[in-house]
Short mmCIF file of C-alpha atoms in Angstrom, two decimals:
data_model
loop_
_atom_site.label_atom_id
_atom_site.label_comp_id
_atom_site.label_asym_id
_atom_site.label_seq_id
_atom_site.Cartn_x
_atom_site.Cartn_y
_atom_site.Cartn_z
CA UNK A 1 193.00 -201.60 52.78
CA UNK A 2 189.95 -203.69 53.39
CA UNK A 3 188.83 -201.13 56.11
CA UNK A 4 189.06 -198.40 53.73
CA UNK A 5 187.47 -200.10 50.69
CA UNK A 6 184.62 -201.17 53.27
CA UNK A 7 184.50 -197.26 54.31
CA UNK A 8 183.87 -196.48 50.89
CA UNK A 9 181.45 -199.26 50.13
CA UNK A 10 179.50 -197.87 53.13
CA UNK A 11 179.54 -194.05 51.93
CA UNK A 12 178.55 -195.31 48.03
CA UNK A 13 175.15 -197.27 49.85
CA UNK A 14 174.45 -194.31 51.44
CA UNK A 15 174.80 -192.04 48.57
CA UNK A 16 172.49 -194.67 46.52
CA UNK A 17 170.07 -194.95 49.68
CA UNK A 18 169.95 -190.32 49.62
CA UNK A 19 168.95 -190.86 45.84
CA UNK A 20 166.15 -193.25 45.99
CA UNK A 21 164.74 -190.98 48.93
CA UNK A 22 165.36 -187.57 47.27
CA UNK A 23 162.63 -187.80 45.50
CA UNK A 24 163.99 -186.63 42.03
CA UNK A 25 163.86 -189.90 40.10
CA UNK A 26 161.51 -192.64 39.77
CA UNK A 27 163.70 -195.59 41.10
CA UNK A 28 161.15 -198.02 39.83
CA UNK A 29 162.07 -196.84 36.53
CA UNK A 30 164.39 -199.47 34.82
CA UNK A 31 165.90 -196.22 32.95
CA UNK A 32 166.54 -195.29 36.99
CA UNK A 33 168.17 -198.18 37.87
CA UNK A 34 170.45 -197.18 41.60
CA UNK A 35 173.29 -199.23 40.60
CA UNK A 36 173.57 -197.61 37.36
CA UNK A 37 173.52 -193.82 38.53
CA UNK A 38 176.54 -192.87 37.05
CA UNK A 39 175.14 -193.05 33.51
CA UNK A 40 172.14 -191.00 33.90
CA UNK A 41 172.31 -188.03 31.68
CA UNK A 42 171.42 -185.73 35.10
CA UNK A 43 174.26 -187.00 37.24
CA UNK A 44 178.07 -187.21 37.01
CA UNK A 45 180.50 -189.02 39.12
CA UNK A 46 183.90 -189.06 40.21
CA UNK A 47 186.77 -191.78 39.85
CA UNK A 48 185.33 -193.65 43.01
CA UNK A 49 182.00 -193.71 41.40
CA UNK A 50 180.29 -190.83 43.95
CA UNK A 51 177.95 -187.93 42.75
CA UNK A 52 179.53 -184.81 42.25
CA UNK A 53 177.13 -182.73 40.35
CA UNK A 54 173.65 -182.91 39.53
CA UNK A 55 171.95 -181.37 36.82
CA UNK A 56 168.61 -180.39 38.47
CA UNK A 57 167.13 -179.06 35.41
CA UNK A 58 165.31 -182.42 34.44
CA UNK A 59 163.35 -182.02 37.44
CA UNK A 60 161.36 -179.20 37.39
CA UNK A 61 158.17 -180.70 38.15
CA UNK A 62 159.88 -182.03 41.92
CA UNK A 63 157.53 -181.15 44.52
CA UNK A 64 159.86 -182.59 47.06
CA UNK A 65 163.76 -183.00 47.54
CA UNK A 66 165.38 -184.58 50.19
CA UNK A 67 169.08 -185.34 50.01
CA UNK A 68 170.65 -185.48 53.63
CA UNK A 69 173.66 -186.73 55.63
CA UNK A 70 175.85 -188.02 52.32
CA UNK A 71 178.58 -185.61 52.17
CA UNK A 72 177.17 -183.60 49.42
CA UNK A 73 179.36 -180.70 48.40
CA UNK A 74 179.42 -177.23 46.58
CA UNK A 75 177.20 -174.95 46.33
CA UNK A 76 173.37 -174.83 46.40
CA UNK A 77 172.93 -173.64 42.04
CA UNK A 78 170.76 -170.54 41.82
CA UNK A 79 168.94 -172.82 39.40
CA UNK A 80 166.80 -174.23 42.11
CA UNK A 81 164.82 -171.35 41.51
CA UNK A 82 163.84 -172.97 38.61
CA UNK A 83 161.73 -175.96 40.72
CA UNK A 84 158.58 -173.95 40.85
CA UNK A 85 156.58 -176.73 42.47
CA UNK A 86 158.84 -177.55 45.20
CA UNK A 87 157.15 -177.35 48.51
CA UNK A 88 159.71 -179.05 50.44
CA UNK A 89 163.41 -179.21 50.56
CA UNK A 90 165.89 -180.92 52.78
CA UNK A 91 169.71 -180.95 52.49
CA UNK A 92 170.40 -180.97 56.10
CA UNK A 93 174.48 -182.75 57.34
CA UNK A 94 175.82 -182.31 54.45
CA UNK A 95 178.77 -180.47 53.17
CA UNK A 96 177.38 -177.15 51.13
CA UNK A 97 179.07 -174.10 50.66
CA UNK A 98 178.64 -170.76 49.54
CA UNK A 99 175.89 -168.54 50.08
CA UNK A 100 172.10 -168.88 50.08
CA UNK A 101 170.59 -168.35 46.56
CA UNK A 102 168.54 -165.18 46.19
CA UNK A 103 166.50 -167.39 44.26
CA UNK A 104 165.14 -169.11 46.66
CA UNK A 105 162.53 -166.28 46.99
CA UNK A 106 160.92 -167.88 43.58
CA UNK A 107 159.61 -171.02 45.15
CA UNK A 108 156.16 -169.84 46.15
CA UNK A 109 154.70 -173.29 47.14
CA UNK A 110 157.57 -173.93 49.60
CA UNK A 111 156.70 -174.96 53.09
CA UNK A 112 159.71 -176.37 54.84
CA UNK A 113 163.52 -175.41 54.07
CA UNK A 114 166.00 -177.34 56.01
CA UNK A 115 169.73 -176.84 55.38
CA UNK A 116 170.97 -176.89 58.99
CA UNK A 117 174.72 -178.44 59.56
CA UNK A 118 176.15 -177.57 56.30
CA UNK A 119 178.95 -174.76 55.78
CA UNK A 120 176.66 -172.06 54.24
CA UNK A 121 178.05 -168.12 54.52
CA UNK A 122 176.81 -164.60 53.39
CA UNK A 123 173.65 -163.49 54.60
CA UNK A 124 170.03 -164.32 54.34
CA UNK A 125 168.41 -163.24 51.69
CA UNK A 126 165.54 -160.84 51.67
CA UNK A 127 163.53 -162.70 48.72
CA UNK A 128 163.07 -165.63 51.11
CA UNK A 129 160.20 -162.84 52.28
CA UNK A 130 158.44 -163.81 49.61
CA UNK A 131 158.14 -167.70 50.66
CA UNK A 132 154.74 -166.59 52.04
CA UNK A 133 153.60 -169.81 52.43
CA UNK A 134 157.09 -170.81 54.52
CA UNK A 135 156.09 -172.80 57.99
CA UNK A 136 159.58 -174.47 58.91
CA UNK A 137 162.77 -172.51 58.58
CA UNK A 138 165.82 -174.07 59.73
CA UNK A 139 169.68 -172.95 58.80
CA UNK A 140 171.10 -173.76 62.16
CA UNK A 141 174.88 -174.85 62.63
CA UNK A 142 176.19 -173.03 59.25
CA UNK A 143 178.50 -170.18 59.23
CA UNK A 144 175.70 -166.98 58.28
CA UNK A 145 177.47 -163.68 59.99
CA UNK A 146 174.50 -161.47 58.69
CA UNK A 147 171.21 -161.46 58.83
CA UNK A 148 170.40 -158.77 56.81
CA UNK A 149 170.21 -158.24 52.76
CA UNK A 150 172.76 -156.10 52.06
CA UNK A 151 175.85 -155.62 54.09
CA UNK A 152 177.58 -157.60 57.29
CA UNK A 153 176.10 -156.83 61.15
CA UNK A 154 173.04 -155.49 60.13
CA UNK A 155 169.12 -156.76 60.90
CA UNK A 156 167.03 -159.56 59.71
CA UNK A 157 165.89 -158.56 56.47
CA UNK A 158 162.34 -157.13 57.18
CA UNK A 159 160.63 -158.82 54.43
CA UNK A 160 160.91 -161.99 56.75
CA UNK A 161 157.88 -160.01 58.37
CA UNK A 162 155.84 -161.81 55.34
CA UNK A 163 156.31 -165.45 56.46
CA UNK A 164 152.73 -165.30 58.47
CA UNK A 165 152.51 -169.33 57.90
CA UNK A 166 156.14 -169.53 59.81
CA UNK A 167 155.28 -171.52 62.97
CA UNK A 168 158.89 -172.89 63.43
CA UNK A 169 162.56 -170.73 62.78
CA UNK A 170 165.78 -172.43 64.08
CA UNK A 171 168.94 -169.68 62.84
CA UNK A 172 170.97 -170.81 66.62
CA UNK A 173 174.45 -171.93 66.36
CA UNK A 174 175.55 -169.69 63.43
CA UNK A 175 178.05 -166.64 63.56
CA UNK A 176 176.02 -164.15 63.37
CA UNK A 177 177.02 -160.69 64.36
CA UNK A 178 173.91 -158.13 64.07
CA UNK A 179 171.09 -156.95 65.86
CA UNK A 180 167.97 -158.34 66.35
CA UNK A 181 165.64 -155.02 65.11
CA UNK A 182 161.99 -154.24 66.25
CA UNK A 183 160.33 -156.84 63.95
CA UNK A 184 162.11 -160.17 65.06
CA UNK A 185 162.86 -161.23 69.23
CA UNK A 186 162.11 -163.68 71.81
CA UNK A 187 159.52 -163.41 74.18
CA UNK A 188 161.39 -161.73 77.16
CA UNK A 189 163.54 -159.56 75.50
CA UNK A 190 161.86 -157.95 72.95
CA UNK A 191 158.66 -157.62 70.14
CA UNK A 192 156.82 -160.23 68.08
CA UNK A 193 155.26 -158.14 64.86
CA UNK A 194 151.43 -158.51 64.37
CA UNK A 195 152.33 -160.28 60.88
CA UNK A 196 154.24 -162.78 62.28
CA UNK A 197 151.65 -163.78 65.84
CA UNK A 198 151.49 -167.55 64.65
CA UNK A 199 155.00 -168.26 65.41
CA UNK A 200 155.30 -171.39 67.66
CA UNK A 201 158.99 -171.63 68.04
CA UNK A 202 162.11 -169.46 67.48
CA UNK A 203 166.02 -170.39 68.51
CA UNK A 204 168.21 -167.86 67.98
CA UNK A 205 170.80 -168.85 70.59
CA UNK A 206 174.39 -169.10 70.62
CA UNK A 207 175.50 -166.23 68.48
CA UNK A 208 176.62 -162.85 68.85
CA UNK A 209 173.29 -160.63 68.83
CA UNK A 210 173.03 -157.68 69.77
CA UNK A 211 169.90 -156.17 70.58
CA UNK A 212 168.34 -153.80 73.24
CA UNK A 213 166.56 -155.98 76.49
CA UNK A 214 163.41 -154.41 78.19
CA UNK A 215 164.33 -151.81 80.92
CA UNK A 216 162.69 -152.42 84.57
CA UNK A 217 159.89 -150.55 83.45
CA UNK A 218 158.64 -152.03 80.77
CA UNK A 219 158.72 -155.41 82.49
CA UNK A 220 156.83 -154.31 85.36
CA UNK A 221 154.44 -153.38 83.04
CA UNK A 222 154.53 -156.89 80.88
CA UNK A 223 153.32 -158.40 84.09
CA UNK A 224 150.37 -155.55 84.39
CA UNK A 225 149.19 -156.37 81.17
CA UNK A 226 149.01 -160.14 81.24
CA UNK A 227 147.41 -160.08 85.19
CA UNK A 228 144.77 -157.31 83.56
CA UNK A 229 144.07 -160.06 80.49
CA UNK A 230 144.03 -163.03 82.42
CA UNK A 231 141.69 -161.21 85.53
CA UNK A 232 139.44 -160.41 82.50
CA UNK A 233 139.22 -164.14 81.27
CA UNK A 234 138.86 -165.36 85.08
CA UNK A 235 136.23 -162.80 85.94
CA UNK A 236 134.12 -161.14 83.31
CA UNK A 237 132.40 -164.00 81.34
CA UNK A 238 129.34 -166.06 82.67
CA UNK A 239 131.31 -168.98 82.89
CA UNK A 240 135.82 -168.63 83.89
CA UNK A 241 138.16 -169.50 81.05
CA UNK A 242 141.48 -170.87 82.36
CA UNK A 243 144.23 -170.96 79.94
CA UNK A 244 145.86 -173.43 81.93
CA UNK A 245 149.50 -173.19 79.49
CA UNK A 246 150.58 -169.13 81.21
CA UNK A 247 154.06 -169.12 80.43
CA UNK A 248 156.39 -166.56 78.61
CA UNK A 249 156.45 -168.67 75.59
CA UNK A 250 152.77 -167.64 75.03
CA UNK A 251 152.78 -163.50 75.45
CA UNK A 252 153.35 -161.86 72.88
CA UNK A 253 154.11 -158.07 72.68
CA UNK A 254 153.02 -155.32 69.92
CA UNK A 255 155.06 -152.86 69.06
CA UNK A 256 153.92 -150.33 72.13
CA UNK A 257 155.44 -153.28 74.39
CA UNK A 258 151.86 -154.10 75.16
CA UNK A 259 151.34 -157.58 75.91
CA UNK A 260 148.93 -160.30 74.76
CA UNK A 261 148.09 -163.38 76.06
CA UNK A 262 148.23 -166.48 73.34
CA UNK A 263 147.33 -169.96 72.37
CA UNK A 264 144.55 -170.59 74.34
CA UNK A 265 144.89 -174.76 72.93
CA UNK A 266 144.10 -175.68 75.53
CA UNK A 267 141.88 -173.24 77.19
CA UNK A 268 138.80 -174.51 79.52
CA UNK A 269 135.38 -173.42 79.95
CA UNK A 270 134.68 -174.19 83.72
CA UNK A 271 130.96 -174.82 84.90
CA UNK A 272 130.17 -174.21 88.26
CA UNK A 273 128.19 -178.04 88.68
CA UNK A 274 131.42 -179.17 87.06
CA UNK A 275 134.19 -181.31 89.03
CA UNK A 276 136.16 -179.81 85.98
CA UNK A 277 138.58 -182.90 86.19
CA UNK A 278 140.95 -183.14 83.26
CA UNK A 279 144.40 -184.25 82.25
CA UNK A 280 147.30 -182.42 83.16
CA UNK A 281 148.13 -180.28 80.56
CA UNK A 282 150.47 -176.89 80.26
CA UNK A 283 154.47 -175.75 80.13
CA UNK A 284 156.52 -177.90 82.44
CA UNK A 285 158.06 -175.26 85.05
CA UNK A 286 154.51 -174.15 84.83
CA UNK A 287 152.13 -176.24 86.32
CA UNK A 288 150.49 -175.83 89.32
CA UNK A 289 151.73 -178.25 91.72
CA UNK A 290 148.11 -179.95 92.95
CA UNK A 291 147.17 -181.13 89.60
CA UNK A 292 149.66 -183.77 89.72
CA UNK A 293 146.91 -185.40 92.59
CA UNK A 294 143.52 -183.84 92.13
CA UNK A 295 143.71 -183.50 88.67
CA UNK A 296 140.99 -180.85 89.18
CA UNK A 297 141.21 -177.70 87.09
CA UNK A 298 140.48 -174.17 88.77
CA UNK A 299 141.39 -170.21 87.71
CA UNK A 300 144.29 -171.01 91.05
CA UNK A 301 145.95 -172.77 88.33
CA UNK A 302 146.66 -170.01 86.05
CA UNK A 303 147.22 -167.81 89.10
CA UNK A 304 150.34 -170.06 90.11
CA UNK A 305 151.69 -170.52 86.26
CA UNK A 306 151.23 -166.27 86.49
CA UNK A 307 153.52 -166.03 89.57
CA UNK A 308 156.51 -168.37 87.70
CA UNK A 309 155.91 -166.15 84.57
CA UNK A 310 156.36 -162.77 86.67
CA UNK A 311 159.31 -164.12 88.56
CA UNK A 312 160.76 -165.68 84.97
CA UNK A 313 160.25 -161.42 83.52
CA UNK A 314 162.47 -160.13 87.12
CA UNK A 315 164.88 -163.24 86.84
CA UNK A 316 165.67 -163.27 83.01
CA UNK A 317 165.38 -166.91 83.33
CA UNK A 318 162.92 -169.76 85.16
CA UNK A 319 162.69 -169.40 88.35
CA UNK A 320 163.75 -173.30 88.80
CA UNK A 321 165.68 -173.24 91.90
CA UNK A 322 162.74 -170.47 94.04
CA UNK A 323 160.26 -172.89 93.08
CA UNK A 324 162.47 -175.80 94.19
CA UNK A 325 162.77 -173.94 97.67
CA UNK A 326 159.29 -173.70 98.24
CA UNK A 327 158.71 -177.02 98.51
CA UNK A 328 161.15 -176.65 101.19
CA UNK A 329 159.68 -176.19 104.88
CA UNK A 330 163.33 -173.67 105.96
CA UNK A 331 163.42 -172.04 102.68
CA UNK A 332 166.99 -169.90 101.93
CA UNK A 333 166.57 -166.55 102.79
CA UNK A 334 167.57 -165.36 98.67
CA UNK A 335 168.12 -161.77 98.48
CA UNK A 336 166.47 -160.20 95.55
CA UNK A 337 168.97 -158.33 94.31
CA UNK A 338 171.56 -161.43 94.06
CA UNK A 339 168.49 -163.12 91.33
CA UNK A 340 167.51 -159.84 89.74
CA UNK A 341 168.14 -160.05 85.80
CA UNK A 342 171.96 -159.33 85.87
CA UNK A 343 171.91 -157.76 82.06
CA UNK A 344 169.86 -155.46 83.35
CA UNK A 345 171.49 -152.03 85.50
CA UNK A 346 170.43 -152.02 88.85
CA UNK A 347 167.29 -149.71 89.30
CA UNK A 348 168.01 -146.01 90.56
CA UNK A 349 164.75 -145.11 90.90
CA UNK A 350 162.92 -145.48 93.94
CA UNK A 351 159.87 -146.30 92.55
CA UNK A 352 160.85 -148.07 90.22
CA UNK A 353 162.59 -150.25 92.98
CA UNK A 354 158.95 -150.51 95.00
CA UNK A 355 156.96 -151.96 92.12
CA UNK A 356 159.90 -154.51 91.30
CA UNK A 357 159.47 -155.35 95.21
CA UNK A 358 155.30 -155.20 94.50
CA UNK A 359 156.02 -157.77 91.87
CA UNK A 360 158.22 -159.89 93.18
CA UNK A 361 155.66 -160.09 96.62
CA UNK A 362 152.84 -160.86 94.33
CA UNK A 363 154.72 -163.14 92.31
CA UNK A 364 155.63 -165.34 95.76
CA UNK A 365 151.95 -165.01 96.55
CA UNK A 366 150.70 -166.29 93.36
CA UNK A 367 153.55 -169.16 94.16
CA UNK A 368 151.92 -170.05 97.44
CA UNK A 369 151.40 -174.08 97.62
CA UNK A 370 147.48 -173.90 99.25
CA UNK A 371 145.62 -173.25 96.45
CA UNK A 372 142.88 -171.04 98.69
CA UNK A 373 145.93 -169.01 99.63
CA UNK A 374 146.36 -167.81 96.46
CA UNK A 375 145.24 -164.31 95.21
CA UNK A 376 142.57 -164.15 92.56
CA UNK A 377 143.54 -162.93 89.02
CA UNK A 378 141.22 -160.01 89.82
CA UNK A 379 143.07 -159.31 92.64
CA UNK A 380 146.25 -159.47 91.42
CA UNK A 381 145.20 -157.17 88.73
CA UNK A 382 143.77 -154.83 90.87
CA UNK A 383 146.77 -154.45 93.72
CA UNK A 384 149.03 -153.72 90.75
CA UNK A 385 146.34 -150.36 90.33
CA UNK A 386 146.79 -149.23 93.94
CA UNK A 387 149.31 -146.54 95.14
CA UNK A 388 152.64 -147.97 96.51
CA UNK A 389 153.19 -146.49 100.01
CA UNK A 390 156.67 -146.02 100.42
CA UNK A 391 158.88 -148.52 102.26
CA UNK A 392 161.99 -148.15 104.77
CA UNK A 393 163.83 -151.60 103.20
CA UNK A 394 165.78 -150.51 100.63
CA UNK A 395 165.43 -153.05 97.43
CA UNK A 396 168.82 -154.51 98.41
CA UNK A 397 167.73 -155.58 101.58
CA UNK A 398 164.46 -157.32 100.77
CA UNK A 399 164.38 -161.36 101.07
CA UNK A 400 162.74 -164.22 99.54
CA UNK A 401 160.85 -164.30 103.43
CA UNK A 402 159.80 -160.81 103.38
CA UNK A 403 158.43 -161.28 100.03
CA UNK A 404 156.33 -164.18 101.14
CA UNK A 405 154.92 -162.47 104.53
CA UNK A 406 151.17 -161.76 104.91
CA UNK A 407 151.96 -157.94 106.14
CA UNK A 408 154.02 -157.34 102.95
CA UNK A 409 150.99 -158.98 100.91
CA UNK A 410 148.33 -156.99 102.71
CA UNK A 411 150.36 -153.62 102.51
CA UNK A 412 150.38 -154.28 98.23
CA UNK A 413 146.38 -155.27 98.30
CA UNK A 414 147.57 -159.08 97.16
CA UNK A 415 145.45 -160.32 100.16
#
């Protein structure tokens, strides 16, 4: 008994704590006083003394409401609609059911939504397209099945195209059974729209999406682009600029498939009387290996963070375990074919085959670990222009070791 009256106590002090940091009354208010919640005219409470419904309508000049992690149940009341200078809400770990309210879409100063772990259903709403100033989505860990506004397994409602503040999207975890259209993907596997380039971060993992992946092709051609934009930043301005963060994260592709390069941060201007010494800074996975020792920054660096990216586009994944072997003096002899992107159908074509070889050798020369070695963006850009002569080795035969061999490199134009 004492447990469970101390279980209760505990639960009641955090309901009281939620309330003071909700930001809906003025505790300091002697008409607000915490210990006498049950008698204000906006709340009422059960037997034991906890909240079960609040009457929001009192506070419709809230700019801010924060209830989280207290249990709170039901629904969220359409009314909320009503709170035209909320900016920020957050009922994350708590108990809500029911569907997203359409009105939503009425709270034009709202910048951050949070109503992850909760048992929210139905669909997302297409009004929340006109949250244009929305920067932090997240409705992770409910039970949504649809991501469109009208009917079960169809796309994310394509007003969400609107949200140009949105830097940060979190939907993972949910049930969702659609497809991911056109307007909405992650960065290997499909478009970013133009309206939406300023998105930082987007998690739409473990659910059921469906959703083409780019054929052989159009990768090939992902890594084209991005060696043509970053040979152009390397080599035709008076003074390099190294991006120094290449990574799949930050390209970006139009609605042609044409990729751009992004968030240039952390970009550098290098001088040529210049040591160019700097912190390390870039992707982890990324980061060319010497500037954990000379701390010296040079266009090699974006060269090497360009052959993880190309081998990340062939792989579907990073390319942890090649890099790993590298550092290796007997490295495994990995077939290709065993690391190729296994969503993919294995190429038929024969050229197609040859430039996913012309990649792949590029990639490993990009990779190499003496950074005069490596190719120059330039040239990398350039051997991708070049005919491909034929070769005898089928693609199934080719190894990490012939990929890494100078005849290999000089037969593509790498070196």
């Amino acid at each position: 008994m004492g447990t469970q009256f101390a279980i209760v106590t505990s639960q009641l002090q955090m309901e009281a704590n939620a309330v003071v940091n909700s930001g809906l009354w003025n505790t300091s208010d002697a008409h607000f006083n915490i210990s006498n919640r049950c008698s204000w005219s906006s709340i009422s409470c059960n037997e034991a003394g906890s909240i079960k419904e609040i009457n929001i309508y009192f506070a419709i000049s809230v700019e801010r409401l924060a209830v989280i992690g207290i249990g709170l149940r039901g629904s969220i009341p359409k009314e909320i609609g009503l709170l035209s200078k909320l900016a920020y809400v957050d009922l994350n770990s708590n108990s809500l059911v029911g569907e997203l309210p359409s009105s939503l879409g009425n709270l034009k100063r709202l910048e951050y939504v949070d109503i992850s772990f909760n048992n929210i259903q139905g669909s997302i709403p297409s009004s929340l397209g006109n949250l244009t100033q929305l920067k932090f989505l997240y409705i992770s860990n409910n039970y949504i099945q649809d991501l469109s506004h009208n009917r079960l397994g169809r796309n994310l409602p394509i007003s969400l195209t609107n949200l140009t503040q949105l830097q940060y999207i979190d939907i993972s975890n949910n049930f969702l059974n659609g497809t991911l259209p056109s307007a909405i993907y992650n960065n290997l596997s499909g478009m970013v729209p133009q309206s939406l380039c300023d998105i930082s971060y987007l998690d739409i993992s473990n659910n059921c999406l469906k959703g083409p992946i780019p054929h052989w092709r159009k990768r090939i051609n992902i890594v084209k682009g991005v060696a043509s934009a970053l040979s152009y930043l390397h080599h035709d301005f008076t003074f390099p600029i190294v991006h120094r963060d290449v990574s799949t994260s930050n390209i970006f592709l139009n609605s042609e498939w044409q990729p751009s390069v992004s968030d240039f941060g952390i970009a550098r201007l290098l001088q040529c009387d210049s040591s160019n010494r700097t912190i390390v800074a870039g992707t982890i996975g990324y980061i060319a290996p010497e500037l954990a020792y000379t701390m010296v920054v040079s266009e090699k660096c974006d060269v090497y963070s360009f052959g993880v990216m190309a081998l990340e586009i062939l792989l579907g994944r990073h390319p942890e375990e090649i890099l790993s072997s590298l550092q290796l003096t007997s490295t495994q002899d990995i077939k290709l074919r065993e690391v190729l992107d296994k969503r993919l159908q294995r190429p038929n074509n024969e050229m197609v085959s040859l430039h996913i070889i012309q990649v792949a050798v590029v990639a490993f020369a990009c990779l190499n670990l003496s950074l005069s070695s490596r190719p120059t963006m330039k040239c990398v850009s350039q051997s991708f222009s070049t005919q491909i002569i034929p070769l005898s080795i089928p693609l199934s035969e080719f190894s990490a070791h012939q990929h890494t061999s100078q005849e290999l490199q000089t037969l593509f134009h790498v070196i």
